[in-house]
Backbone as CSV, one residue per row, in Angstrom:
resi,resn,N_x,N_y,N_z,CA_x,CA_y,CA_z,C_x,C_y,C_z
1,MET,0.848,-1.195,0.000,0.000,0.000,0.000,0.880,1.239,0.000
2,SER,0.537,2.187,-0.834,1.367,3.376,-0.968,1.320,4.227,0.295
3,THR,2.387,5.002,0.468,2.445,5.921,1.602,1.298,6.917,1.545
4,ASP,0.945,7.362,0.339,-0.150,8.327,0.184,-1.473,7.720,0.659
5,ARG,-1.691,6.457,0.368,-2.937,5.800,0.775,-2.995,5.690,2.292
6,VAL,-1.878,5.321,2.898,-1.836,5.247,4.358,-2.062,6.626,4.955
7,ARG,-1.458,7.638,4.360,-1.620,9.000,4.858,-3.082,9.444,4.775
8,GLU,-3.783,9.029,3.721,-5.202,9.378,3.586,-6.015,8.806,4.742
9,ILE,-5.726,7.550,5.111,-6.442,6.925,6.226,-6.184,7.704,7.511
10,ILE,-4.924,8.029,7.744,-4.565,8.749,8.969,-5.197,10.138,8.993
11,GLU,-5.144,10.839,7.857,-5.737,12.177,7.786,-7.235,12.123,8.063
12,THR,-7.895,11.095,7.533,-9.332,10.938,7.786,-9.597,10.680,9.257
13,ARG,-8.796,9.827,9.867,-8.974,9.525,11.288,-8.745,10.767,12.151
14,VAL,-7.828,11.628,11.744,-7.530,12.836,12.520,-8.609,13.896,12.325
15,HIS,-8.972,14.153,11.066,-9.812,15.310,10.761,-11.286,14.982,10.516
16,ARG,-11.594,13.733,10.122,-12.987,13.371,9.846,-13.285,11.965,10.341
17,PRO,-13.157,11.714,11.637,-13.422,10.359,12.138,-14.853,9.895,11.865
18,GLU,-15.765,10.851,11.700,-17.151,10.475,11.399,-17.275,9.793,10.036
19,ALA,-16.233,9.901,9.205,-16.261,9.268,7.889,-16.352,7.747,7.996
20,ILE,-15.895,7.206,9.127,-15.970,5.754,9.312,-17.430,5.311,9.411
21,ALA,-18.213,6.013,10.225,-19.641,5.686,10.335,-20.354,5.914,9.005
22,GLU,-19.960,6.958,8.291,-20.571,7.231,6.988,-20.275,6.106,6.001
23,ALA,-19.048,5.621,6.021,-18.681,4.527,5.125,-19.440,3.254,5.477
24,ALA,-19.625,3.010,6.779,-20.392,1.833,7.199,-21.844,1.943,6.753
25,ALA,-22.408,3.153,6.830,-23.814,3.350,6.460,-24.057,3.138,4.970
26,ARG,-23.075,3.464,4.150,-23.285,3.314,2.707,-22.734,1.991,2.155
27,ARG,-22.152,1.162,3.029,-21.648,-0.138,2.576,-22.768,-0.953,1.949
28,VAL,-22.504,-1.516,0.810,-23.470,-2.403,0.157,-23.444,-3.744,0.881
29,LYS,-24.572,-4.119,1.446,-24.621,-5.352,2.227,-24.804,-6.566,1.315
30,PRO,-24.303,-7.713,1.750,-24.477,-8.923,0.944,-25.911,-9.414,1.019
31,GLY,-26.356,-10.082,-0.026,-27.703,-10.622,-0.017,-27.833,-11.880,0.816
32,THR,-26.706,-12.531,1.073,-26.701,-13.789,1.815,-25.344,-13.967,2.479
33,LEU,-25.294,-14.806,3.509,-24.034,-15.079,4.192,-23.151,-16.047,3.412
34,VAL,-23.718,-16.712,2.429,-22.948,-17.641,1.602,-22.938,-17.120,0.167
35,GLY,-21.947,-17.526,-0.586,-21.810,-17.047,-1.952,-22.628,-17.862,-2.930
36,GLN,-22.370,-17.632,-4.212,-23.090,-18.357,-5.259,-22.826,-19.854,-5.198
37,HIS,-21.678,-20.214,-4.604,-21.339,-21.631,-4.461,-22.019,-22.259,-3.250
38,GLY,-22.798,-21.444,-2.506,-23.524,-21.968,-1.354,-22.691,-22.130,-0.105
39,LYS,-21.469,-21.610,-0.113,-20.566,-21.697,1.031,-20.001,-20.311,1.342
40,ALA,-19.662,-20.094,2.620,-19.010,-18.851,3.023,-17.493,-18.997,2.879
41,MET,-16.854,-17.923,2.416,-15.387,-17.879,2.360,-14.969,-16.587,3.053
42,ILE,-14.625,-16.695,4.337,-14.367,-15.530,5.184,-12.886,-15.425,5.477
43,ILE,-12.328,-14.244,5.277,-10.915,-13.996,5.565,-10.807,-13.462,6.992
44,ALA,-10.014,-14.141,7.819,-9.867,-13.751,9.227,-8.620,-12.904,9.425
45,ALA,-8.780,-11.791,10.155,-7.641,-10.889,10.393,-7.733,-10.246,11.767
46,ASP,-8.114,-11.045,12.758,-8.247,-10.483,14.107,-7.094,-10.870,15.022
47,HIS,-6.054,-11.473,14.469,-4.930,-11.944,15.274,-4.137,-10.827,15.959
48,PRO,-3.831,-9.705,15.279,-2.955,-8.699,15.910,-3.455,-8.182,17.252
49,ALA,-4.764,-8.042,17.425,-5.289,-7.468,18.664,-5.052,-8.364,19.870
50,ARG,-4.706,-9.620,19.642,-4.380,-10.535,20.740,-2.867,-10.693,20.872
51,GLY,-2.138,-9.891,20.103,-0.685,-9.959,20.147,-0.117,-11.152,19.404
52,ALA,-0.939,-11.827,18.605,-0.495,-12.994,17.831,-0.107,-12.517,16.434
53,LEU,1.144,-12.159,16.249,1.613,-11.530,15.015,2.356,-12.487,14.100
54,ARG,2.630,-13.681,14.580,3.419,-14.650,13.799,2.616,-15.229,12.649
55,ALA,3.296,-15.457,11.530,2.753,-16.227,10.418,3.880,-17.106,9.898
56,GLY,3.800,-18.394,10.153,4.863,-19.295,9.746,6.167,-18.969,10.440
57,ALA,7.211,-18.782,9.636,8.542,-18.492,10.182,8.756,-17.009,10.433
58,ARG,7.736,-16.183,10.166,7.869,-14.739,10.325,7.205,-14.307,11.636
59,PRO,7.982,-14.060,12.678,7.405,-13.784,13.995,6.605,-12.483,14.068
60,MET,6.898,-11.509,13.211,6.211,-10.217,13.260,5.488,-9.922,11.953
61,ALA,5.074,-10.955,11.243,4.479,-10.783,9.915,3.284,-9.832,9.911
62,MET,2.410,-9.959,10.910,1.172,-9.176,10.902,1.323,-7.827,11.580
63,ALA,2.565,-7.450,11.905,2.801,-6.175,12.584,2.830,-5.001,11.620
64,ASP,2.964,-5.243,10.323,2.992,-4.174,9.323,1.572,-3.963,8.817
65,ARG,0.905,-2.910,9.316,-0.515,-2.723,9.000,-0.751,-2.435,7.525
66,ALA,0.097,-1.631,6.895,-0.096,-1.339,5.474,0.011,-2.611,4.644
67,ASP,0.975,-3.461,4.974,1.139,-4.725,4.263,-0.058,-5.636,4.502
68,LEU,-0.543,-5.697,5.744,-1.719,-6.514,6.055,-2.933,-6.022,5.272
69,LEU,-3.123,-4.723,5.204,-4.271,-4.179,4.466,-4.164,-4.492,2.977
70,ASP,-2.960,-4.421,2.439,-2.755,-4.792,1.039,-3.190,-6.232,0.797
71,ARG,-2.775,-7.108,1.693,-3.106,-8.527,1.538,-4.611,-8.758,1.695
72,LEU,-5.213,-8.054,2.644,-6.660,-8.182,2.831,-7.434,-7.688,1.611
73,CYS,-7.046,-6.547,1.091,-7.735,-6.004,-0.080,-7.595,-6.941,-1.268
74,ALA,-6.406,-7.528,-1.438,-6.208,-8.478,-2.531,-7.101,-9.702,-2.348
75,ALA,-7.196,-10.202,-1.120,-8.020,-11.381,-0.852,-9.505,-11.080,-1.044
76,LEU,-9.953,-9.938,-0.516,-11.375,-9.600,-0.577,-11.842,-9.319,-2.001
77,ALA,-10.916,-8.964,-2.872,-11.274,-8.662,-4.261,-11.443,-9.911,-5.116
78,ARG,-11.065,-11.078,-4.588,-11.127,-12.295,-5.390,-12.559,-12.845,-5.469
79,PRO,-12.947,-13.340,-6.631,-14.283,-13.937,-6.785,-14.467,-15.087,-5.799
80,GLY,-15.635,-15.139,-5.197,-15.949,-16.229,-4.282,-15.677,-15.937,-2.833
81,VAL,-14.912,-14.869,-2.533,-14.678,-14.483,-1.138,-15.911,-13.730,-0.658
82,THR,-16.509,-14.204,0.428,-17.797,-13.652,0.858,-17.704,-12.685,2.023
83,GLY,-16.588,-12.707,2.801,-16.589,-11.845,3.979,-15.252,-11.741,4.653
84,VAL,-15.262,-11.018,5.772,-14.041,-10.758,6.528,-14.368,-10.714,8.010
85,LEU,-13.400,-11.106,8.809,-13.515,-11.100,10.267,-12.360,-10.289,10.825
86,GLY,-12.670,-9.295,11.689,-11.586,-8.492,12.235,-12.020,-7.650,13.412
87,THR,-11.048,-6.965,14.000,-11.317,-6.002,15.066,-11.631,-4.645,14.454
88,ALA,-12.085,-3.715,15.296,-12.579,-2.438,14.789,-11.528,-1.679,13.997
89,ASP,-10.278,-1.675,14.466,-9.248,-0.900,13.761,-9.081,-1.377,12.328
90,ILE,-9.034,-2.691,12.133,-8.832,-3.243,10.793,-10.082,-3.062,9.932
91,LEU,-11.246,-3.374,10.476,-12.479,-3.244,9.691,-12.736,-1.795,9.314
92,GLU,-12.396,-0.865,10.179,-12.620,0.550,9.858,-11.633,1.040,8.796
93,ASP,-10.406,0.545,8.825,-9.486,0.840,7.726,-10.060,0.324,6.404
94,LEU,-10.590,-0.895,6.424,-11.159,-1.478,5.206,-12.395,-0.717,4.734
95,LEU,-13.184,-0.217,5.674,-14.319,0.635,5.293,-13.838,1.884,4.572
96,LEU,-12.810,2.520,5.112,-12.284,3.743,4.492,-11.669,3.459,3.131
97,LEU,-11.187,2.241,2.935,-10.608,1.850,1.649,-11.678,1.387,0.658
98,GLY,-12.930,1.303,1.114,-14.012,0.876,0.234,-13.940,-0.588,-0.155
99,ALA,-13.379,-1.420,0.741,-13.130,-2.822,0.401,-14.223,-3.774,0.870
100,LEU,-15.279,-3.271,1.514,-16.243,-4.171,2.156,-17.606,-4.228,1.475
101,ASP,-17.765,-3.571,0.347,-19.049,-3.643,-0.348,-19.358,-5.073,-0.777
102,GLY,-20.576,-5.505,-0.473,-21.013,-6.833,-0.864,-20.451,-7.962,-0.032
103,LYS,-19.679,-7.622,0.999,-19.069,-8.646,1.843,-19.779,-8.726,3.187
104,SER,-19.876,-9.933,3.739,-20.351,-10.073,5.108,-19.204,-9.701,6.038
105,VAL,-19.527,-8.986,7.114,-18.499,-8.458,8.015,-18.802,-8.930,9.437
106,PHE,-17.777,-9.471,10.093,-17.937,-10.019,11.440,-16.936,-9.363,12.374
107,GLY,-17.439,-8.803,13.468,-16.584,-8.160,14.448,-16.044,-9.156,15.457
108,SER,-14.744,-9.086,15.723,-14.118,-9.961,16.709,-14.320,-9.377,18.100
109,MET,-14.784,-10.181,19.031,-15.297,-9.667,20.296,-14.330,-9.811,21.474
110,ASN,-13.814,-10.994,21.741,-12.938,-11.149,22.923,-11.488,-11.333,22.494
111,ARG,-10.693,-10.301,22.719,-9.273,-10.315,22.358,-8.391,-10.107,23.582
112,GLY,-8.992,-10.157,24.775,-8.232,-9.863,25.985,-7.352,-10.985,26.488
113,GLY,-7.528,-12.193,25.957,-6.665,-13.304,26.344,-5.386,-13.267,25.535
114,LEU,-4.525,-12.321,25.865,-3.336,-12.072,25.050,-2.455,-13.308,24.949
115,ALA,-1.933,-13.553,23.760,-1.094,-14.724,23.518,0.109,-14.717,24.450
116,GLY,0.253,-15.782,25.235,1.373,-15.919,26.142,1.176,-15.322,27.519
117,ALA,0.056,-14.644,27.753,-0.186,-14.013,29.054,-0.555,-15.060,30.105
118,SER,-0.263,-14.741,31.361,-0.604,-15.672,32.444,-2.118,-15.821,32.584
119,TRP,-2.866,-14.795,32.166,-4.332,-14.809,32.275,-4.999,-15.197,30.949
120,GLU,-4.255,-15.782,30.015,-4.744,-15.981,28.646,-6.125,-16.632,28.578
121,ILE,-6.400,-17.589,29.446,-7.685,-18.283,29.411,-8.834,-17.352,29.808
122,ASP,-8.566,-16.369,30.639,-9.584,-15.384,31.024,-9.679,-14.361,29.893
123,ASP,-10.355,-14.778,28.826,-10.345,-14.052,27.552,-11.424,-12.968,27.554
124,ARG,-11.051,-11.796,28.072,-12.022,-10.714,28.239,-12.513,-10.167,26.899
125,PHE,-13.750,-9.647,26.913,-14.335,-9.033,25.725,-13.854,-7.584,25.648
126,THR,-12.786,-7.393,24.875,-12.175,-6.073,24.747,-12.353,-5.504,23.346
127,GLY,-13.008,-6.266,22.458,-13.228,-5.810,21.095,-14.671,-5.366,20.906
128,TYR,-15.283,-5.846,19.861,-16.676,-5.493,19.573,-17.629,-6.064,20.618
129,ASP,-18.759,-5.372,20.798,-19.904,-5.951,21.488,-21.073,-5.944,20.506
130,THR,-22.191,-6.523,20.912,-23.329,-6.630,19.999,-23.844,-5.261,19.584
131,THR,-23.863,-4.311,20.512,-24.330,-2.963,20.187,-23.486,-2.345,19.077
132,GLY,-22.171,-2.476,19.190,-21.279,-1.911,18.187,-21.408,-2.592,16.835
133,ILE,-21.565,-3.912,16.845,-21.730,-4.664,15.602,-23.019,-4.251,14.898
134,ALA,-24.102,-4.148,15.663,-25.385,-3.747,15.086,-25.340,-2.311,14.575
135,ALA,-24.680,-1.424,15.326,-24.614,-0.010,14.927,-23.891,0.163,13.596
136,ARG,-22.899,-0.667,13.327,-22.161,-0.582,12.065,-22.866,-1.321,10.929
137,GLY,-23.941,-2.042,11.254,-24.655,-2.786,10.226,-23.944,-4.042,9.782
138,PHE,-23.086,-4.586,10.653,-22.359,-5.793,10.307,-23.238,-7.025,10.486
139,GLU,-22.738,-8.158,10.018,-23.554,-9.366,9.976,-23.434,-10.255,11.211
140,GLY,-22.440,-10.026,12.046,-22.323,-10.868,13.226,-21.042,-10.622,13.993
141,GLY,-20.858,-11.445,15.030,-19.674,-11.320,15.876,-19.079,-12.683,16.158
142,LYS,-17.768,-12.693,16.369,-17.053,-13.937,16.615,-16.423,-13.906,18.002
143,MET,-16.465,-15.049,18.683,-15.838,-15.151,20.002,-15.029,-16.437,20.095
144,LEU,-13.937,-16.353,20.843,-13.062,-17.498,21.091,-13.390,-18.063,22.469
145,LEU,-13.659,-19.362,22.535,-14.025,-20.021,23.791,-13.064,-21.173,24.047
146,ARG,-12.032,-20.891,24.866,-11.077,-21.936,25.237,-11.413,-22.431,26.643
147,LEU,-11.578,-23.733,26.754,-12.032,-24.357,27.993,-10.901,-25.174,28.597
148,ASP,-10.308,-24.642,29.666,-9.242,-25.353,30.382,-9.827,-25.878,31.682
149,TYR,-9.987,-27.178,31.774,-10.626,-27.792,32.931,-9.807,-27.621,34.211
150,ASN,-8.549,-27.217,34.074,-7.678,-27.050,35.237,-7.396,-25.589,35.568
151,ASP,-8.099,-24.681,34.924,-7.886,-23.250,35.167,-9.209,-22.641,35.613
152,ASP,-9.276,-22.184,36.859,-10.550,-21.696,37.382,-10.946,-20.334,36.820
153,ARG,-10.159,-19.799,35.886,-10.563,-18.580,35.185,-11.438,-18.888,33.964
154,THR,-11.533,-20.160,33.612,-12.325,-20.549,32.450,-13.788,-20.131,32.548
155,PRO,-14.467,-20.313,33.699,-15.889,-19.958,33.747,-16.189,-18.493,33.429
156,THR,-15.241,-17.592,33.691,-15.463,-16.181,33.386,-15.661,-15.978,31.889
157,THR,-14.775,-16.577,31.098,-14.910,-16.475,29.643,-16.138,-17.228,29.155
158,PHE,-16.384,-18.393,29.722,-17.540,-19.216,29.335,-18.838,-18.422,29.517
159,GLU,-18.972,-17.791,30.669,-20.188,-17.011,30.950,-20.296,-15.808,30.024
160,ALA,-19.175,-15.138,29.772,-19.199,-13.973,28.884,-19.599,-14.374,27.462
161,CYS,-19.115,-15.524,27.002,-19.494,-15.997,25.673,-20.985,-16.329,25.605
162,ALA,-21.513,-16.938,26.663,-22.943,-17.243,26.689,-23.772,-15.962,26.603
163,LYS,-23.334,-14.918,27.306,-24.034,-13.632,27.246,-23.989,-13.047,25.841
164,ALA,-22.819,-13.130,25.202,-22.680,-12.607,23.846,-23.554,-13.385,22.864
165,VAL,-23.614,-14.699,23.025,-24.484,-15.516,22.176,-25.937,-15.097,22.342
166,ASP,-26.360,-14.875,23.589,-27.730,-14.411,23.852,-28.006,-13.100,23.117
167,GLU,-27.088,-12.144,23.260,-27.296,-10.805,22.684,-27.310,-10.843,21.157
168,LEU,-26.394,-11.598,20.566,-26.349,-11.676,19.111,-27.576,-12.385,18.556
169,ASN,-28.001,-13.460,19.209,-29.204,-14.153,18.759,-30.436,-13.251,18.866
170,ALA,-30.502,-12.485,19.959,-31.636,-11.579,20.125,-31.656,-10.505,19.046
171,ALA,-30.481,-10.099,18.594,-30.380,-9.074,17.545,-30.441,-9.678,16.147
172,ARG,-30.585,-10.987,16.052,-30.637,-11.709,14.785,-29.358,-11.502,13.974
173,LEU,-28.244,-11.570,14.691,-26.927,-11.479,14.083,-26.181,-12.779,14.346
174,MET,-25.323,-13.174,13.415,-24.602,-14.436,13.600,-23.708,-14.375,14.838
175,ALA,-23.789,-15.410,15.665,-22.855,-15.607,16.773,-21.891,-16.711,16.346
176,MET,-20.671,-16.328,15.991,-19.669,-17.285,15.521,-18.805,-17.689,16.714
177,VAL,-18.940,-18.929,17.152,-18.243,-19.407,18.349,-17.121,-20.353,17.934
178,GLU,-15.901,-20.047,18.398,-14.725,-20.864,18.095,-14.271,-21.570,19.377
179,PRO,-14.689,-22.829,19.586,-14.402,-23.512,20.856,-13.196,-24.444,20.790
180,PHE,-12.490,-24.550,21.902,-11.393,-25.500,22.053,-11.383,-26.030,23.473
181,ILE,-10.992,-27.277,23.641,-10.544,-27.782,24.931,-9.048,-27.463,24.993
182,SER,-8.626,-26.735,26.013,-7.242,-26.271,26.083,-6.589,-26.701,27.393
183,HIS,-5.272,-26.636,27.417,-4.513,-26.918,28.642,-3.161,-26.227,28.527
184,ARG,-2.486,-26.101,29.646,-1.148,-25.497,29.643,-0.075,-26.579,29.632
185,THR,0.908,-26.361,28.764,2.086,-27.223,28.714,3.309,-26.326,28.847
186,ASP,4.060,-26.517,29.924,5.219,-25.651,30.204,4.825,-24.174,30.192
187,GLY,3.636,-23.904,30.752,3.167,-22.536,30.886,2.519,-21.950,29.647
188,VAL,2.450,-22.705,28.563,1.883,-22.211,27.304,0.528,-22.866,27.058
189,VAL,-0.484,-22.055,26.709,-1.805,-22.589,26.412,-1.776,-23.306,25.067
190,LYS,-2.171,-24.573,25.084,-2.236,-25.383,23.876,-3.659,-25.895,23.689
191,ASN,-4.128,-25.903,22.447,-5.442,-26.447,22.147,-5.320,-27.931,21.835
192,ASP,-6.185,-28.730,22.432,-6.204,-30.167,22.205,-6.952,-30.433,20.893
193,LEU,-6.238,-30.902,19.886,-6.827,-31.121,18.568,-7.108,-32.598,18.297
194,SER,-7.210,-33.382,19.354,-7.619,-34.773,19.183,-9.100,-34.806,18.820
195,PRO,-9.550,-35.799,18.059,-10.966,-35.862,17.681,-11.917,-35.835,18.882
196,ASP,-11.580,-36.538,19.945,-12.463,-36.562,21.113,-12.593,-35.174,21.736
197,ALA,-11.469,-34.452,21.860,-11.504,-33.130,22.476,-12.282,-32.143,21.615
198,VAL,-12.079,-32.175,20.307,-12.795,-31.242,19.425,-14.283,-31.588,19.406
199,THR,-14.610,-32.873,19.423,-16.020,-33.279,19.509,-16.661,-32.724,20.776
200,ARG,-15.955,-32.831,21.889,-16.483,-32.336,23.160,-16.674,-30.821,23.107
201,SER,-15.724,-30.109,22.501,-15.842,-28.653,22.424,-17.025,-28.241,21.545
202,VAL,-17.262,-28.985,20.479,-18.407,-28.713,19.599,-19.714,-28.912,20.360
203,ALA,-19.806,-29.999,21.118,-21.024,-30.269,21.886,-21.281,-29.187,22.925
204,ILE,-20.220,-28.742,23.603,-20.374,-27.711,24.637,-20.783,-26.376,24.016
205,ALA,-20.079,-25.964,22.964,-20.360,-24.670,22.341,-21.759,-24.619,21.744
206,SER,-22.245,-25.747,21.263,-23.586,-25.770,20.658,-24.673,-25.472,21.675
207,GLY,-24.392,-25.757,22.941,-25.430,-25.635,23.967,-25.415,-24.350,24.764
208,ILE,-24.549,-23.394,24.435,-24.524,-22.178,25.246,-25.551,-21.162,24.746
209,GLY,-26.086,-20.397,25.690,-27.055,-19.364,25.350,-28.482,-19.857,25.410
210,ARG,-29.403,-18.902,25.367,-30.827,-19.254,25.452,-31.439,-19.523,24.085
211,SER,-30.655,-19.296,23.030,-31.078,-19.663,21.674,-29.838,-19.949,20.855
212,SER,-29.979,-20.877,19.912,-28.884,-21.176,18.990,-29.296,-20.882,17.549
213,ALA,-30.406,-20.167,17.371,-30.954,-19.951,16.032,-29.953,-19.272,15.094
214,TYR,-29.124,-18.377,15.642,-28.176,-17.631,14.817,-26.724,-17.999,15.155
215,THR,-26.524,-19.110,15.830,-25.179,-19.524,16.229,-24.555,-20.430,15.181
216,TRP,-23.330,-20.085,14.781,-22.509,-20.928,13.915,-21.244,-21.281,14.693
217,LEU,-20.632,-22.391,14.335,-19.386,-22.801,14.969,-18.213,-22.584,14.024
218,LYS,-17.065,-22.331,14.601,-15.810,-22.199,13.842,-14.862,-23.250,14.416
219,VAL,-14.544,-24.254,13.614,-13.862,-25.436,14.157,-12.619,-25.787,13.340
220,PRO,-11.616,-26.371,13.995,-10.410,-26.794,13.277,-10.668,-28.072,12.490
221,VAL,-9.873,-28.287,11.467,-9.944,-29.533,10.706,-8.990,-30.533,11.353
222,VAL,-9.559,-31.602,11.880,-8.779,-32.626,12.580,-9.135,-33.996,12.005
223,ASP,-8.531,-35.012,12.539,-8.876,-36.371,12.113,-10.320,-36.687,12.497
224,GLU,-10.931,-37.563,11.737,-12.286,-38.067,12.020,-13.315,-36.938,12.062
225,MET,-13.254,-36.028,11.076,-14.159,-34.878,11.079,-15.633,-35.273,10.995
226,GLU,-15.926,-36.369,10.314,-17.323,-36.799,10.225,-17.879,-37.092,11.619
227,ARG,-17.084,-37.757,12.449,-17.515,-38.050,13.820,-17.554,-36.777,14.660
228,VAL,-16.578,-35.902,14.466,-16.520,-34.654,15.233,-17.774,-33.816,14.991
229,LEU,-18.127,-33.631,13.734,-19.242,-32.734,13.413,-20.604,-33.404,13.559
230,ALA,-20.614,-34.688,13.822,-21.876,-35.353,14.131,-22.404,-34.927,15.496
231,ALA,-21.602,-34.196,16.262,-21.996,-33.775,17.608,-22.966,-32.597,17.601
232,SER,-23.228,-32.002,16.427,-24.080,-30.812,16.393,-24.743,-30.661,15.032
233,THR,-25.882,-29.972,15.030,-26.526,-29.610,13.760,-26.309,-28.144,13.417
234,LEU,-25.496,-27.440,14.203,-25.231,-26.031,13.902,-24.317,-25.917,12.681
235,PRO,-24.507,-24.875,11.861,-23.598,-24.667,10.729,-22.171,-24.519,11.236
236,ALA,-21.231,-25.092,10.510,-19.828,-25.075,10.921,-18.958,-24.453,9.836
237,LEU,-18.068,-23.571,10.274,-17.053,-22.993,9.402,-15.710,-23.601,9.785
238,LEU,-14.936,-23.986,8.807,-13.626,-24.577,9.072,-12.589,-23.478,9.217
239,LEU,-11.770,-23.557,10.263,-10.718,-22.557,10.430,-9.413,-23.089,9.856
240,GLY,-8.571,-22.138,9.438,-7.348,-22.528,8.761,-6.219,-22.881,9.692
241,GLY,-6.084,-22.152,10.796,-5.011,-22.422,11.745,-3.656,-21.941,11.274
242,GLU,-2.612,-22.510,11.845,-1.246,-22.110,11.527,-0.875,-22.483,10.094
243,LEU,0.129,-21.786,9.556,0.630,-22.119,8.235,1.147,-23.546,8.207
244,SER,0.840,-24.253,7.138,1.261,-25.641,7.003,2.518,-25.733,6.142
245,ALA,3.385,-26.679,6.503,4.566,-26.934,5.677,4.180,-27.634,4.380
246,ASP,2.971,-28.195,4.357,2.481,-28.910,3.174,1.093,-28.377,2.821
247,PRO,1.036,-27.224,2.128,-0.275,-26.630,1.840,-1.185,-27.526,1.019
248,GLU,-0.627,-28.338,0.131,-1.470,-29.211,-0.677,-2.215,-30.211,0.194
249,ALA,-1.529,-30.735,1.205,-2.185,-31.669,2.123,-3.276,-30.951,2.915
250,THR,-3.003,-29.685,3.298,-4.005,-28.903,4.020,-5.237,-28.681,3.164
251,TYR,-5.038,-28.298,1.916,-6.176,-28.083,1.012,-6.985,-29.367,0.836
252,ALA,-6.299,-30.503,0.763,-7.005,-31.772,0.610,-7.873,-32.072,1.826
253,ARG,-7.355,-31.764,3.032,-8.128,-31.980,4.259,-9.330,-31.042,4.299
254,TRP,-9.122,-29.780,3.910,-10.246,-28.846,3.852,-11.310,-29.353,2.876
255,GLY,-10.863,-29.768,1.697,-11.798,-30.221,0.676,-12.636,-31.397,1.142
256,ALA,-12.005,-32.339,1.832,-12.748,-33.496,2.336,-13.762,-33.078,3.387
257,ALA,-13.356,-32.180,4.293,-14.261,-31.741,5.366,-15.421,-30.915,4.815
258,LEU,-15.187,-30.177,3.735,-16.239,-29.337,3.157,-17.413,-30.144,2.612
259,LYS,-17.224,-31.437,2.433,-18.303,-32.289,1.923,-19.280,-32.723,3.015
260,LEU,-18.916,-32.471,4.284,-19.793,-32.886,5.374,-21.014,-31.978,5.455
261,PRO,-22.167,-32.494,5.862,-23.429,-31.746,5.737,-23.499,-30.451,6.531
262,THR,-22.862,-30.377,7.699,-22.973,-29.146,8.497,-21.932,-28.101,8.123
263,VAL,-20.945,-28.468,7.306,-19.877,-27.525,6.967,-20.376,-26.522,5.935
264,THR,-20.333,-25.248,6.311,-20.929,-24.184,5.508,-19.882,-23.237,4.948
265,GLY,-18.604,-23.583,5.079,-17.577,-22.749,4.482,-16.287,-22.731,5.263
266,LEU,-15.437,-21.772,4.899,-14.111,-21.621,5.484,-13.965,-20.243,6.117
267,THR,-13.278,-20.178,7.243,-12.836,-18.911,7.828,-11.337,-19.043,8.054
268,VAL,-10.562,-18.440,7.167,-9.119,-18.669,7.148,-8.389,-17.333,7.164
269,GLY,-7.303,-17.267,7.926,-6.532,-16.037,8.016,-5.129,-16.184,7.488
270,ARG,-4.201,-16.493,8.382,-2.779,-16.478,8.036,-2.415,-17.444,6.918
271,SER,-3.092,-18.588,6.832,-2.771,-19.567,5.792,-2.960,-18.992,4.398
272,LEU,-3.911,-18.062,4.255,-4.165,-17.458,2.951,-3.506,-16.090,2.803
273,LEU,-3.419,-15.340,3.894,-2.838,-14.001,3.817,-1.317,-14.024,3.764
274,TYR,-0.704,-15.070,4.329,0.756,-15.176,4.378,1.207,-16.568,3.937
275,PRO,0.836,-16.996,2.728,1.272,-18.315,2.263,2.795,-18.349,2.105
276,ALA,3.350,-19.531,2.092,4.809,-19.671,2.037,5.411,-18.994,0.817
277,ASP,4.684,-19.016,-0.307,5.210,-18.397,-1.524,4.778,-16.936,-1.675
278,ASP,4.038,-16.416,-0.685,3.556,-15.030,-0.670,2.585,-14.718,-1.808
279,ASP,2.023,-15.727,-2.431,1.038,-15.521,-3.496,-0.357,-15.562,-2.880
280,VAL,-0.799,-14.403,-2.362,-2.095,-14.328,-1.689,-3.222,-14.684,-2.650
281,VAL,-3.186,-14.122,-3.839,-4.246,-14.375,-4.819,-4.331,-15.861,-5.151
282,GLY,-3.197,-16.492,-5.366,-3.189,-17.914,-5.687,-3.735,-18.761,-4.549
283,ALA,-3.348,-18.436,-3.326,-3.815,-19.191,-2.163,-5.325,-19.036,-1.985
284,VAL,-5.813,-17.801,-2.107,-7.249,-17.552,-1.945,-8.042,-18.257,-3.041
285,ASP,-7.577,-18.169,-4.285,-8.292,-18.812,-5.384,-8.330,-20.325,-5.217
286,THR,-7.258,-20.901,-4.702,-7.248,-22.339,-4.448,-8.279,-22.706,-3.394
287,ALA,-8.336,-21.906,-2.308,-9.310,-22.173,-1.244,-10.733,-22.031,-1.761
288,VAL,-10.994,-20.981,-2.531,-12.340,-20.781,-3.099,-12.702,-21.958,-3.991
289,GLY,-11.724,-22.462,-4.734,-11.982,-23.591,-5.611,-12.468,-24.826,-4.886
290,LEU,-12.077,-24.959,-3.624,-12.510,-26.110,-2.823,-14.002,-26.059,-2.522
291,LEU,-14.597,-24.876,-2.585,-15.990,-24.718,-2.231,-16.923,-25.234,-3.320
């Protein structure tokens, strides 16, 4: 992204911050949450607000905002990409760049469980809330729900997620819940990606809140996905996770999982925005092709 373009964003934020609300009001909304292929293809970019800046071997890859915006704009411009997930700073930059017309937009809600922090499991809602998502005319909100059975801070996040699910369902906005069974290993929070653990997380996340009418799940692709997703009838979006050393194998796993009845699309971030060969367009087009 050119220096002039970045300067325009900054000048607008300094002198006309109301332009962000104006851009949100005139955004062309999508007719549906899924594309012509009947599946959602959502680009995720909410990692920086949790201090998770690594992409593959690049520890600070997502720290360059102009570069991240360039990659997001390139991804969002590709045919078949239906939406984006991010925090307010990123989504508002994209609004000012005019990149969100016709796209479904999801606000990231709990970013307070900073990567590597001692309180990481106590994942406070420091991003969007339902009021803010509705005010911008966005399509929904996403929350991360990590359940550590040995950390008594887990219920705080669990309860907060249930409240957010209630509020989003009441507002008829998508509640995108990303659940994991987690534990600490040598002081680091790790997600258990065994089929049994992911199945359990799907079952738990499906049951939170007083309604699930607008609740979708965001789940990792693991072994035995047919058994994992048999635990719920809620629509499921597959998450991309960390960059793979073998992208072809990753695409094959995504493609197989996309055939399951509850799988309604992909929500992928770093795997597509920072592919090993840096070909964002090629990576996104390959993912869309799987749909």
